[in-house]
Each structure stands twice: as structure tokens, then as C-alpha cells.
Amino acid sequence: MLLKMKQITLITIAITVLVSCSSNKKEYLFNEENLDGWVIFCEDDNIDPHEFFYVKDGMIETPGVPLGYARTVKQYSNYKLHVEWRYPEEPVNSGIMLHITGPDMIWVSHYQGQLKYLNAGDFIVHGVNNSATLNDTTYTSTEDVKPLIPRLNSTNEYPAGEWNTYEIICRGNSIELYVNGLLQNIATNCTFDKGAIGLQAEGSKIQFRNFYIEPL
């Protein structure tokens, strides 16, 4: 009887540890209060970075103009990213930037999950001599060409003003884009397998919330 009780106790402890570990896997990239841990880059040096990307009602917001982005200070690899977005006004363009590397500049080296309205799920290769393979074709970026590869399915975005969800799986040199739960693109053989994560400003006001990663 005593042996059984010890076994039950050990099993209970093991389950508790597993549950505890799984519940602590999420790393929130945004604390809903400020942008500590972020770098803000804007093409116009005269604009206050804190007016370009800022926190509003527990969300990250940017007016979307001029061009620029906010990126994490830390670099990440092998993770599942969750982020929700919406256009509160006229929807235009933005993007989720992945594996950002190199010096900050407008068209910094990165891969992008497109957020242009009704085009979420498109995949873009930015930088110079960066490449990725999609649908058995390898695309390489140049100074003049930033390949854009269309999503696999018709748009499944919600109307402007409603929240959408991106879940992006970065595993090794592959990237998978899921929009509102639907797989929209798969990239393999990416040049980079790690880097900073960013939010793009490109044309209109956009808001982000529930921004976190889970290590794989």
C-alpha cells in the first residue's frame, strides 16, 4: 500500500512538472505597457520614434507612415510566433518581419509575412542575395528585386476593423505562415534561420496585440 502511494505521489509530481513547464513556454514580446526591448527605425530622422510606434490601450500601434519598423532587440530561432492585427481605419499595408539581420535600414535584410490588406499569407524575400524555396522554386533577392510569392489559398482575412491572427512557425531554415488558422505559405532552404522579429509600418494605421512566441 505504501509503495502504491509513493508511486502515485511520483506520478502526480511528474504531471505537475510537465504542466508547469508547458504553461511557462510562452515568451511575450510585448508587455502591453511600453516598448522596452524594441528598436524603432524610421526613414525620417525628424520623427520621434515614440510617436511612430507606441502603446495604446494595451496594443502596439503605428500610423503606418512614413516607412519604418519596430523590431526586437533579441534574436530568435526555432519558435512558433503568435500575433494578432487589425486595421482600425483605411487598410493599406504592413508586414511581420522575420529573421531580421544586418544594420537597420528601410529595406533591412529579412523574410516577411505579408500584411497588405487581403494579401496576408504572401511571402516576401528582402535583402540582397537572400533566398528561399517555395513550391519547388528558389527565389533570391537583389538590390532591385524583392521576390513576392503569393499565398497558397484565396484570402481568408476578416474585414478591416476586425482582428486577424498570424501563426508563424520558424523551424530551422523553414518558415510556415498560417492566417486565421489556414496554412498559406511554406518556405524552405531560407538563407537565415534566426534573427530579430519586427512589425512594419508601410502605409496605414495598424494595431497589434497578443504578441508572443513558443520555443520549438
CSV table of C-alpha atoms in Angstrom, one decimal:
chain,number,residue,atom,x,y,z
A,1,MET,CA,0.0,0.0,0.0
A,2,LEU,CA,2.8,2.4,0.9
A,3,LEU,CA,4.6,1.6,-2.3
A,4,LYS,CA,1.5,2.4,-4.3
A,5,MET,CA,1.1,5.7,-2.5
A,6,LYS,CA,4.7,6.6,-3.3
A,7,GLN,CA,4.2,5.7,-7.0
A,8,ILE,CA,1.0,7.8,-7.1
A,9,THR,CA,2.9,10.7,-5.5
A,10,LEU,CA,5.8,10.5,-8.0
A,11,ILE,CA,3.3,10.4,-10.9
A,12,THR,CA,1.5,13.4,-9.5
A,13,ILE,CA,4.8,15.3,-9.2
A,14,ALA,CA,5.8,14.4,-12.7
A,15,ILE,CA,2.4,15.6,-14.1
A,16,THR,CA,2.7,18.8,-12.1
A,17,VAL,CA,6.2,19.5,-13.5
A,18,LEU,CA,5.0,18.8,-17.1
A,19,VAL,CA,2.0,21.1,-16.8
A,20,SER,CA,4.2,23.8,-15.2
A,21,CYS,CA,6.8,23.6,-18.0
A,22,SER,CA,4.2,23.7,-20.7
A,23,SER,CA,2.4,26.7,-19.1
A,24,ASN,CA,5.7,28.7,-19.0
A,25,LYS,CA,6.7,28.1,-22.6
A,26,LYS,CA,5.2,31.4,-23.9
A,27,GLU,CA,7.6,34.4,-24.1
A,28,TYR,CA,5.6,37.6,-24.6
A,29,LEU,CA,7.5,40.0,-26.8
A,30,PHE,CA,5.3,42.9,-25.7
A,31,ASN,CA,4.4,43.8,-22.1
A,32,GLU,CA,1.3,45.9,-23.0
A,33,GLU,CA,2.8,48.9,-21.2
A,34,ASN,CA,5.9,50.1,-23.2
A,35,LEU,CA,8.3,49.1,-26.0
A,36,ASP,CA,11.2,48.1,-23.8
A,37,GLY,CA,13.3,45.5,-25.6
A,38,TRP,CA,12.4,47.0,-29.0
A,39,VAL,CA,14.3,49.1,-31.5
A,40,ILE,CA,12.3,51.6,-33.6
A,41,PHE,CA,13.6,52.6,-37.1
A,42,CYS,CA,12.0,55.4,-39.2
A,43,GLU,CA,13.1,56.7,-42.6
A,44,ASP,CA,12.5,60.2,-41.3
A,45,ASP,CA,15.1,61.1,-38.7
A,46,ASN,CA,13.0,64.1,-37.6
A,47,ILE,CA,10.1,61.9,-36.2
A,48,ASP,CA,10.1,61.0,-32.6
A,49,PRO,CA,10.3,57.2,-32.5
A,50,HIS,CA,7.8,57.1,-29.6
A,51,GLU,CA,5.3,58.8,-31.9
A,52,PHE,CA,6.0,56.4,-34.7
A,53,PHE,CA,5.5,53.1,-32.7
A,54,TYR,CA,3.7,53.4,-29.4
A,55,VAL,CA,1.4,51.6,-26.9
A,56,LYS,CA,-2.3,52.4,-26.9
A,57,ASP,CA,-4.8,50.6,-24.8
A,58,GLY,CA,-2.5,47.7,-24.3
A,59,MET,CA,-1.8,47.4,-28.1
A,60,ILE,CA,1.2,48.3,-30.3
A,61,GLU,CA,0.1,50.9,-32.8
A,62,THR,CA,1.7,52.8,-35.6
A,63,PRO,CA,0.3,55.4,-38.0
A,64,GLY,CA,2.0,53.5,-40.8
A,65,VAL,CA,3.7,56.5,-42.4
A,66,PRO,CA,6.4,57.2,-43.1
A,67,LEU,CA,8.2,53.9,-43.8
A,68,GLY,CA,9.9,52.0,-41.0
A,69,TYR,CA,9.5,49.3,-38.4
A,70,ALA,CA,9.9,48.2,-34.8
A,71,ARG,CA,12.0,45.1,-34.1
A,72,THR,CA,13.0,43.1,-31.1
A,73,VAL,CA,16.5,43.6,-29.7
A,74,LYS,CA,16.8,39.9,-29.2
A,75,GLN,CA,17.2,37.4,-32.0
A,76,TYR,CA,15.2,34.2,-32.1
A,77,SER,CA,15.3,30.8,-33.8
A,78,ASN,CA,13.1,27.7,-33.7
A,79,TYR,CA,9.8,29.2,-32.5
A,80,LYS,CA,6.1,29.5,-33.1
A,81,LEU,CA,5.0,33.1,-33.3
A,82,HIS,CA,1.5,34.3,-32.5
A,83,VAL,CA,0.4,37.8,-33.3
A,84,GLU,CA,-3.0,39.4,-33.9
A,85,TRP,CA,-3.5,42.5,-36.0
A,86,ARG,CA,-6.2,44.8,-37.4
A,87,TYR,CA,-6.6,47.9,-39.4
A,88,PRO,CA,-8.7,50.3,-37.4
A,89,GLU,CA,-9.1,52.8,-40.3
A,90,GLU,CA,-8.4,52.5,-44.0
A,91,PRO,CA,-6.4,49.3,-44.6
A,92,VAL,CA,-3.3,49.5,-46.7
A,93,ASN,CA,-0.1,47.6,-46.0
A,94,SER,CA,2.2,46.3,-43.3
A,95,GLY,CA,4.1,43.0,-42.6
A,96,ILE,CA,5.5,40.7,-40.0
A,97,MET,CA,9.3,40.7,-40.3
A,98,LEU,CA,11.2,37.5,-39.6
A,99,HIS,CA,14.9,36.8,-39.2
A,100,ILE,CA,15.9,40.4,-39.4
A,101,THR,CA,19.7,40.6,-39.7
A,102,GLY,CA,22.3,43.3,-40.5
A,103,PRO,CA,22.3,47.0,-39.9
A,104,ASP,CA,19.0,48.8,-39.6
A,105,MET,CA,17.8,50.4,-42.8
A,106,ILE,CA,14.4,50.8,-44.7
A,107,TRP,CA,14.8,47.5,-46.6
A,108,VAL,CA,16.7,45.7,-43.9
A,109,SER,CA,17.5,42.0,-44.6
A,110,HIS,CA,14.6,39.8,-43.5
A,111,TYR,CA,11.8,37.5,-44.6
A,112,GLN,CA,8.2,38.8,-44.4
A,113,GLY,CA,4.8,37.5,-43.8
A,114,GLN,CA,2.8,40.0,-45.9
A,115,LEU,CA,0.0,42.1,-44.2
A,116,LYS,CA,-1.0,44.1,-47.2
A,117,TYR,CA,-4.8,44.2,-47.0
A,118,LEU,CA,-6.4,41.0,-48.4
A,119,ASN,CA,-2.9,39.6,-49.2
A,120,ALA,CA,-1.9,38.2,-45.8
A,121,GLY,CA,-0.1,35.0,-46.3
A,122,ASP,CA,2.1,36.2,-49.2
A,123,PHE,CA,5.8,35.6,-48.6
A,124,ILE,CA,8.5,38.2,-49.4
A,125,VAL,CA,12.3,37.8,-49.5
A,126,HIS,CA,14.0,41.0,-48.6
A,127,GLY,CA,17.7,42.0,-48.6
A,128,VAL,CA,20.4,41.2,-51.1
A,129,ASN,CA,21.3,37.6,-52.1
A,130,ASN,CA,18.9,36.1,-49.6
A,131,SER,CA,16.9,33.1,-50.9
A,132,ALA,CA,14.1,30.7,-50.0
A,133,THR,CA,12.4,27.9,-51.8
A,134,LEU,CA,8.6,27.8,-52.3
A,135,ASN,CA,6.6,25.5,-54.5
A,136,ASP,CA,9.8,23.9,-55.8
A,137,THR,CA,11.2,27.3,-57.0
A,138,THR,CA,14.1,29.1,-55.3
A,139,TYR,CA,13.7,32.9,-55.1
A,140,THR,CA,16.7,35.2,-54.5
A,141,SER,CA,16.5,38.8,-53.6
A,142,THR,CA,18.7,41.5,-55.3
A,143,GLU,CA,19.1,45.3,-54.8
A,144,ASP,CA,16.2,45.8,-57.2
A,145,VAL,CA,14.1,42.7,-56.8
A,146,LYS,CA,12.4,41.5,-53.6
A,147,PRO,CA,10.5,38.3,-54.7
A,148,LEU,CA,6.9,38.1,-53.5
A,149,ILE,CA,5.4,34.6,-53.6
A,150,PRO,CA,1.6,34.5,-53.4
A,151,ARG,CA,-0.3,32.6,-50.7
A,152,LEU,CA,-1.5,29.0,-51.4
A,153,ASN,CA,-5.2,29.8,-50.9
A,154,SER,CA,-7.7,32.6,-51.5
A,155,THR,CA,-7.7,35.3,-48.9
A,156,ASN,CA,-9.2,34.4,-45.6
A,157,GLU,CA,-8.7,37.7,-43.8
A,158,TYR,CA,-11.5,39.3,-41.9
A,159,PRO,CA,-12.9,42.8,-42.9
A,160,ALA,CA,-11.0,45.9,-41.8
A,161,GLY,CA,-11.6,46.7,-38.2
A,162,GLU,CA,-11.7,43.0,-37.1
A,163,TRP,CA,-8.9,41.1,-35.5
A,164,ASN,CA,-6.9,38.6,-37.5
A,165,THR,CA,-4.3,36.0,-36.4
A,166,TYR,CA,-0.9,35.1,-37.8
A,167,GLU,CA,0.8,32.0,-36.5
A,168,ILE,CA,4.2,31.6,-38.0
A,169,ILE,CA,6.4,28.5,-37.4
A,170,CYS,CA,10.1,29.0,-37.9
A,171,ARG,CA,11.9,25.7,-37.6
A,172,GLY,CA,15.5,25.5,-38.8
A,173,ASN,CA,15.6,27.0,-42.3
A,174,SER,CA,11.9,26.7,-42.9
A,175,ILE,CA,9.0,29.2,-42.3
A,176,GLU,CA,5.3,28.4,-42.4
A,177,LEU,CA,2.6,31.1,-42.5
A,178,TYR,CA,-0.8,30.4,-41.1
A,179,VAL,CA,-3.5,33.1,-41.4
A,180,ASN,CA,-6.6,32.7,-39.2
A,181,GLY,CA,-5.6,29.0,-38.8
A,182,LEU,CA,-5.2,28.3,-42.5
A,183,LEU,CA,-1.8,27.4,-44.0
A,184,GLN,CA,-1.0,30.0,-46.6
A,185,ASN,CA,2.7,29.5,-47.4
A,186,ILE,CA,5.7,27.3,-46.8
A,187,ALA,CA,9.3,28.4,-47.3
A,188,THR,CA,12.3,26.1,-47.1
A,189,ASN,CA,16.1,26.5,-47.5
A,190,CYS,CA,16.0,30.0,-46.2
A,191,THR,CA,19.4,31.7,-46.0
A,192,PHE,CA,18.9,32.7,-42.4
A,193,ASP,CA,17.4,30.6,-39.6
A,194,LYS,CA,17.4,33.2,-36.9
A,195,GLY,CA,17.2,37.0,-36.3
A,196,ALA,CA,15.0,39.7,-34.8
A,197,ILE,CA,11.2,39.8,-35.2
A,198,GLY,CA,9.6,43.0,-36.4
A,199,LEU,CA,6.4,44.9,-37.2
A,200,GLN,CA,6.4,47.0,-40.4
A,201,ALA,CA,4.9,50.5,-40.9
A,202,GLU,CA,4.0,50.9,-44.6
A,203,GLY,CA,1.0,52.9,-45.5
A,204,SER,CA,-1.7,53.0,-42.9
A,205,LYS,CA,-2.5,52.8,-39.2
A,206,ILE,CA,-2.4,49.2,-37.8
A,207,GLN,CA,-2.6,47.7,-34.4
A,208,PHE,CA,-1.0,44.5,-32.9
A,209,ARG,CA,-1.8,42.6,-29.7
A,210,ASN,CA,-1.2,39.1,-28.1
A,211,PHE,CA,2.4,39.0,-29.4
A,212,TYR,CA,4.3,36.0,-28.1
A,213,ILE,CA,6.5,33.1,-29.2
A,214,GLU,CA,6.7,29.5,-28.1
A,215,PRO,CA,10.1,27.8,-28.5
A,216,LEU,CA,10.1,24.6,-30.5
